[in-house]
CSV table of C-alpha atoms in Angstrom, one decimal:
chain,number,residue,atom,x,y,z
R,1,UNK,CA,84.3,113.9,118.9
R,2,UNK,CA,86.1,111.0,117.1
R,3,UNK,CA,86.0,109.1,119.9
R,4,UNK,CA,82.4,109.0,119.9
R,5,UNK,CA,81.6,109.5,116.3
R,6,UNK,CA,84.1,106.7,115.1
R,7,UNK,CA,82.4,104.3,116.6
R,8,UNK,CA,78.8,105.0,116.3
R,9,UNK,CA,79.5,105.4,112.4
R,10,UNK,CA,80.7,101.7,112.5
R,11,UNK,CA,77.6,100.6,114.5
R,12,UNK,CA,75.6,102.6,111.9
R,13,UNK,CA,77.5,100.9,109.3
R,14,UNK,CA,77.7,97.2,109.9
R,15,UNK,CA,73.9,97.6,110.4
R,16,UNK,CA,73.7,98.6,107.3
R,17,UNK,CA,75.7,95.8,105.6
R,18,UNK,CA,73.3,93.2,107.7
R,19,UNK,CA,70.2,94.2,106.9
R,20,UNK,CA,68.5,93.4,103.4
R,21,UNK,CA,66.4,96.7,103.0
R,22,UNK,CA,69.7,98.3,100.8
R,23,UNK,CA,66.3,98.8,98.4
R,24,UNK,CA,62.6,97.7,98.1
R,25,UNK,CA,59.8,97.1,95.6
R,26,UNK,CA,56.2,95.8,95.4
R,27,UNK,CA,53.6,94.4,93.0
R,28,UNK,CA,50.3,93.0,93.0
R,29,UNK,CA,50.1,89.8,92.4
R,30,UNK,CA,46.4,88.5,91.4
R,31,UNK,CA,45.5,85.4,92.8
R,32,UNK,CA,42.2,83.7,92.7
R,33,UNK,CA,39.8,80.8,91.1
R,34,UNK,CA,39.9,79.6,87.9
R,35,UNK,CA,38.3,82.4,86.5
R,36,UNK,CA,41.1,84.7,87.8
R,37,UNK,CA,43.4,83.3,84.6
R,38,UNK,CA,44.7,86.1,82.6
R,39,UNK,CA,43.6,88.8,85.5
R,40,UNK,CA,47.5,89.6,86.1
R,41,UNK,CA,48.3,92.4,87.7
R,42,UNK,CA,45.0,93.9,88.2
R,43,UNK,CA,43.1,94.7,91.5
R,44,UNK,CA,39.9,92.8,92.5
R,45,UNK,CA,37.7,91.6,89.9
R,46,UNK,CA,35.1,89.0,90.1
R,47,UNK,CA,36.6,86.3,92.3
R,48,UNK,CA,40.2,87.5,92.1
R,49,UNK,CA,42.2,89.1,95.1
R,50,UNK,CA,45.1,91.4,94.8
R,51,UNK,CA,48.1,90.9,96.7
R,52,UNK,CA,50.7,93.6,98.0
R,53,UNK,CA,54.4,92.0,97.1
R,54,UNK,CA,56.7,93.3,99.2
R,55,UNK,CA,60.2,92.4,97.9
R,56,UNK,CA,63.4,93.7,99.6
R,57,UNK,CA,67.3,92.8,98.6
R,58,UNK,CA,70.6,94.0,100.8
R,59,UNK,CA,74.1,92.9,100.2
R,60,UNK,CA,74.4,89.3,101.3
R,61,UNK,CA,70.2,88.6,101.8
R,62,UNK,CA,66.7,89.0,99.9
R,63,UNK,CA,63.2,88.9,101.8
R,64,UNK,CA,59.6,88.9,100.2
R,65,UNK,CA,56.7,89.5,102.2
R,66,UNK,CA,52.4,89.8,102.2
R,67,UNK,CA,51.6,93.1,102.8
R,68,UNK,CA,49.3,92.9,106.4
R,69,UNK,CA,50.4,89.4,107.1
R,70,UNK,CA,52.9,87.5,109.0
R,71,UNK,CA,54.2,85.8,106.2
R,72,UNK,CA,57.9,86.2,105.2
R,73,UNK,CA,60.8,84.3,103.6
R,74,UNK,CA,64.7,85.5,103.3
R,75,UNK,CA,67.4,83.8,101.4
R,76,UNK,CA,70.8,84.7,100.6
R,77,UNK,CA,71.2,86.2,97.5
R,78,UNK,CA,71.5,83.7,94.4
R,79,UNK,CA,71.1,84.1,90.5
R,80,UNK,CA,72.4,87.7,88.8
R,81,UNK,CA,72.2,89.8,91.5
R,82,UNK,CA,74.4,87.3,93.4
R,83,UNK,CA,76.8,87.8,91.0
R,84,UNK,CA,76.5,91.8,89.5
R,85,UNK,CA,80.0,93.3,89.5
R,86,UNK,CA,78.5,96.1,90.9
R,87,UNK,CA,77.1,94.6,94.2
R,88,UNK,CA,80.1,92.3,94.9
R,89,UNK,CA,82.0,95.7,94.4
R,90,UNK,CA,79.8,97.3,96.9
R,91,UNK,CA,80.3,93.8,99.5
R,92,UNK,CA,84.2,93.9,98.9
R,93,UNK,CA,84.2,98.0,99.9
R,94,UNK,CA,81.6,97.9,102.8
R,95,UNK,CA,83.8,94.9,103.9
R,96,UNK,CA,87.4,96.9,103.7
R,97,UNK,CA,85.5,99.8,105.4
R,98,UNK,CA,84.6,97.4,108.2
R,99,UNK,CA,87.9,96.3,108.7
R,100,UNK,CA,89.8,99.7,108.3
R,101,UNK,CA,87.4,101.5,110.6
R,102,UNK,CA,87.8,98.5,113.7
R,103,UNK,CA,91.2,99.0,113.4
R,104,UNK,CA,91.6,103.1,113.0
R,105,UNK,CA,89.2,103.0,116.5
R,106,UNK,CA,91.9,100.4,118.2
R,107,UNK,CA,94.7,102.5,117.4
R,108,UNK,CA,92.9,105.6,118.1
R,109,UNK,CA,91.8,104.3,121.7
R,110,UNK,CA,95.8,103.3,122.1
R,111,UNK,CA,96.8,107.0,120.6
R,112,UNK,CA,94.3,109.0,122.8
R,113,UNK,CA,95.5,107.1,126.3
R,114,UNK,CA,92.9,108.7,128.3
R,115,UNK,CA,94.2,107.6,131.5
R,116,UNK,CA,97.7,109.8,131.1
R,117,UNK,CA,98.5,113.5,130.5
R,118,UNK,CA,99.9,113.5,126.6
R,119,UNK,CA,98.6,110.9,124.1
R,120,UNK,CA,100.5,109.3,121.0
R,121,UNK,CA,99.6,111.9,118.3
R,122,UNK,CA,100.8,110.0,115.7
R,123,UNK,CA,99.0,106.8,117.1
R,124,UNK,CA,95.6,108.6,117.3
R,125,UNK,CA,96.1,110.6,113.8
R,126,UNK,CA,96.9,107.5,112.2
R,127,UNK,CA,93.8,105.4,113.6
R,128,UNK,CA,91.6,109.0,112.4
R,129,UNK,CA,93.5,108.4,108.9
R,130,UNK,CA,92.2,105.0,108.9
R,131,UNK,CA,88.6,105.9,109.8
R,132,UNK,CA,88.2,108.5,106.8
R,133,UNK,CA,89.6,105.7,104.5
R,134,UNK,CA,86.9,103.5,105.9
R,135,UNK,CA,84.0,106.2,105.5
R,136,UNK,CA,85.3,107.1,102.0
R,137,UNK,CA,85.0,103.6,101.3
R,138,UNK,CA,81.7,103.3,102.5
R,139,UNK,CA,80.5,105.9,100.5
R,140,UNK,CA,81.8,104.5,97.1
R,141,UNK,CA,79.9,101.2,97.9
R,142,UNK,CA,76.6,103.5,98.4
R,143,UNK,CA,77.0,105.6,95.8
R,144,UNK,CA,77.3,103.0,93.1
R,145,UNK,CA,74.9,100.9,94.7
R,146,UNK,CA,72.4,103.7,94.7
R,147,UNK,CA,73.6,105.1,90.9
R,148,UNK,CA,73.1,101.7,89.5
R,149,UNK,CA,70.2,100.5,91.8
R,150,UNK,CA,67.4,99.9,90.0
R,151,UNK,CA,69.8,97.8,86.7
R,152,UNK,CA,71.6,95.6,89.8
R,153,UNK,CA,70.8,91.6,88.6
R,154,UNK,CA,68.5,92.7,85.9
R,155,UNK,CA,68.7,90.7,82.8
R,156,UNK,CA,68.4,93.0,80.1
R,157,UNK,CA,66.3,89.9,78.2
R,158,UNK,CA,63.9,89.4,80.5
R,159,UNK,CA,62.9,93.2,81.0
R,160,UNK,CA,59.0,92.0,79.9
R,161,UNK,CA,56.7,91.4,83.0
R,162,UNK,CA,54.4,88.6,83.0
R,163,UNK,CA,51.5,87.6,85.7
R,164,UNK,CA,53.8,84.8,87.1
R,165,UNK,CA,56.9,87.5,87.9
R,166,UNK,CA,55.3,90.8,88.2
R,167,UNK,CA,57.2,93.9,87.6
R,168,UNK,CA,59.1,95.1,90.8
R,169,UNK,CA,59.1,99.4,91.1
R,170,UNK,CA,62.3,99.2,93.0
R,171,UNK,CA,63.8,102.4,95.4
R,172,UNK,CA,66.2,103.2,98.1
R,173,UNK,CA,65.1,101.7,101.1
R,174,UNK,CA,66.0,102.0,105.3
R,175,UNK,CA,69.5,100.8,105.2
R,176,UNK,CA,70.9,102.5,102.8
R,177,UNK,CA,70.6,105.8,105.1
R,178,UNK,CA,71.8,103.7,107.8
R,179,UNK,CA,74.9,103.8,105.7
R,180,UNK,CA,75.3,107.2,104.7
R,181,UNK,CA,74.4,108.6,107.8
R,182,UNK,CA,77.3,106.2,109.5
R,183,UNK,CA,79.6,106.7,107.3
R,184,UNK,CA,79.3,110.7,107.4
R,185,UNK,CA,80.1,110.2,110.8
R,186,UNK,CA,83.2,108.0,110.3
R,187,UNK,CA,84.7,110.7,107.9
R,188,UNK,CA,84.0,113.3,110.2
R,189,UNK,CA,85.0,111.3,113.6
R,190,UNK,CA,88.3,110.5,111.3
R,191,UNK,CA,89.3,113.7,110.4
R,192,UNK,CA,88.3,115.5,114.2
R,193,UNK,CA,91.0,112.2,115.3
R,194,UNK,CA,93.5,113.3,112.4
R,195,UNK,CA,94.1,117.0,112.4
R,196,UNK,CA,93.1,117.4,116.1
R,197,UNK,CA,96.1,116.0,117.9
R,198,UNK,CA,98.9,119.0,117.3
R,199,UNK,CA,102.2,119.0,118.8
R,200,UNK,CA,101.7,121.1,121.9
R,201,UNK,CA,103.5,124.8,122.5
R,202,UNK,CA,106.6,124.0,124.8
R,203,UNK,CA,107.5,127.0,126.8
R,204,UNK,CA,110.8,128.8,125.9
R,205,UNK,CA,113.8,128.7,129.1
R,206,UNK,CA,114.1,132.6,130.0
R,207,UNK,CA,117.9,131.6,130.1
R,208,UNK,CA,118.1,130.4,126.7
R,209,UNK,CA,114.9,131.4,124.6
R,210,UNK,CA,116.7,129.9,121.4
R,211,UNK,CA,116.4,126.5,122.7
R,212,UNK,CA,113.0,125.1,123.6
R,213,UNK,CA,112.4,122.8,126.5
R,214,UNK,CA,109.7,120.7,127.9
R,215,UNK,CA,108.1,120.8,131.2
R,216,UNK,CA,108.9,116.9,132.0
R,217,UNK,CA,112.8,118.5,130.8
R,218,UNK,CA,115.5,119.5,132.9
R,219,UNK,CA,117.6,121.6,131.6
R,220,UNK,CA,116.5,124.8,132.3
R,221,UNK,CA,115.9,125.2,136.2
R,222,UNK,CA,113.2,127.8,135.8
R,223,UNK,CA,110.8,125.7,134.3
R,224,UNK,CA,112.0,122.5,136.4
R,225,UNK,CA,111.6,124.2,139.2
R,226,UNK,CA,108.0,125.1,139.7
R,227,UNK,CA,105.6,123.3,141.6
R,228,UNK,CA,103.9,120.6,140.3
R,229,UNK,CA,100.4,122.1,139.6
R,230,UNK,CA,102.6,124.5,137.8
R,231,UNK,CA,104.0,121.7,135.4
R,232,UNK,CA,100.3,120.1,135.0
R,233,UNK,CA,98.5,123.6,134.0
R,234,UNK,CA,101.8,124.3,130.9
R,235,UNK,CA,101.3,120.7,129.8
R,236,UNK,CA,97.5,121.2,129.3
């Protein structure tokens, strides 16, 4: 379960941090003739033609598009959104998340040594310990992004619409679900990798039952000396 889930929350993730749809809005924009001036925001009238705005902003990138056409532009983020505490909070924590989660699934891989009988508990535990870090960080970054979404680069001065720069209804769009679905799956891959790894049951020598032994041990011939298949069933 961590194996899987650990990485497919990081996939989930980093697609999330990527893509610019963390949330959306759209206006109509009236365009037209000369006599569309002072039309606005309406919808047709006389020779003017509404337009479906379709404005979208992620962490690093910002993308407008015509509704029903093929016309789009992205650019990186510039101007007060660029620089909103809140969304350079949320790139420095999805970042730290990134990294933490990589390296919890490296150690994990190393801990869980798939090709031998008894894996590095403490190796594995500690890459599921980084892995929950990085889903717990993942969620801050969401959850203030989403809390504070619709204030992020908004000048409190310039709050009044105007036909040029139309006002944007904005909500949670596609990749913020992306995120909270990944990393759901990070803290839950992290903590199947952290508490699942136990120190095995070593039997007790029937010579000695004060003392515990290992099977790969030999000091207690009873144990030693079974057969093989004996030795492989105790250690599973």
């Amino acid at each position: 379960m961590g194996i899987v889930f650990a990485p497919l929350g990081l996939v989930l993730v980093f697609t999330a941090a990527i893509t610019p749809q963390w949330r959306e809005g759209q206006a109509r924009l009236g365009v037209g003739g000369p006599g569309a001036k002072g039309q606005g925001l309406g919808g047709r009238s006389g020779s003017v033609e509404a337009l479906l705005l379709l404005r979208s902003d992620g962490l690093w990138e910002s993308c407008l598009q015509v509704e029903r056409s093929e016309l789009k532009h992205c650019w990186p983020v510039v101007g007060p959104y660029k620089w909103d505490p809140r969304v350079r909070l949320a790139q420095g924590l999805v970042l730290t998340s990134l990294f933490l989660c990589g390296t919890g699934i490296v150690l994990a891989c190393i801990g869980v040594r798939c090709w031998t009988d008894l894996p590095l508990r403490g190796v594995a535990a500690s890459g599921g310990l980084l892995v929950v870090t990085a889903g717990l960080l993942s969620l801050t970054a969401l959850g203030v992004y989403t809390h504070n979404l619709r204030g992020l680069g908004v000048d409190p001065g310039r709050r009044i619409s105007s036909p040029r720069f139309p006002h944007l209804s904005l909500h949670p769009a596609g990749s913020l679900y992306f995120g909270w679905l990944g990393s759901c799956l990070q803290v839950l891959g992290g903590g199947a990798l952290l508490f699942s790894f136990k120190r095995p049951r070593c039997p007790t020598c029937p010579s000695r039952p004060e003392l515990p032994v290992c099977p790969a041990c030999s000091s207690c011939p009873e144990i030693t000396n079974k057969t093989d298949m004996d030795v492989y069933e105790v250690s599973c």
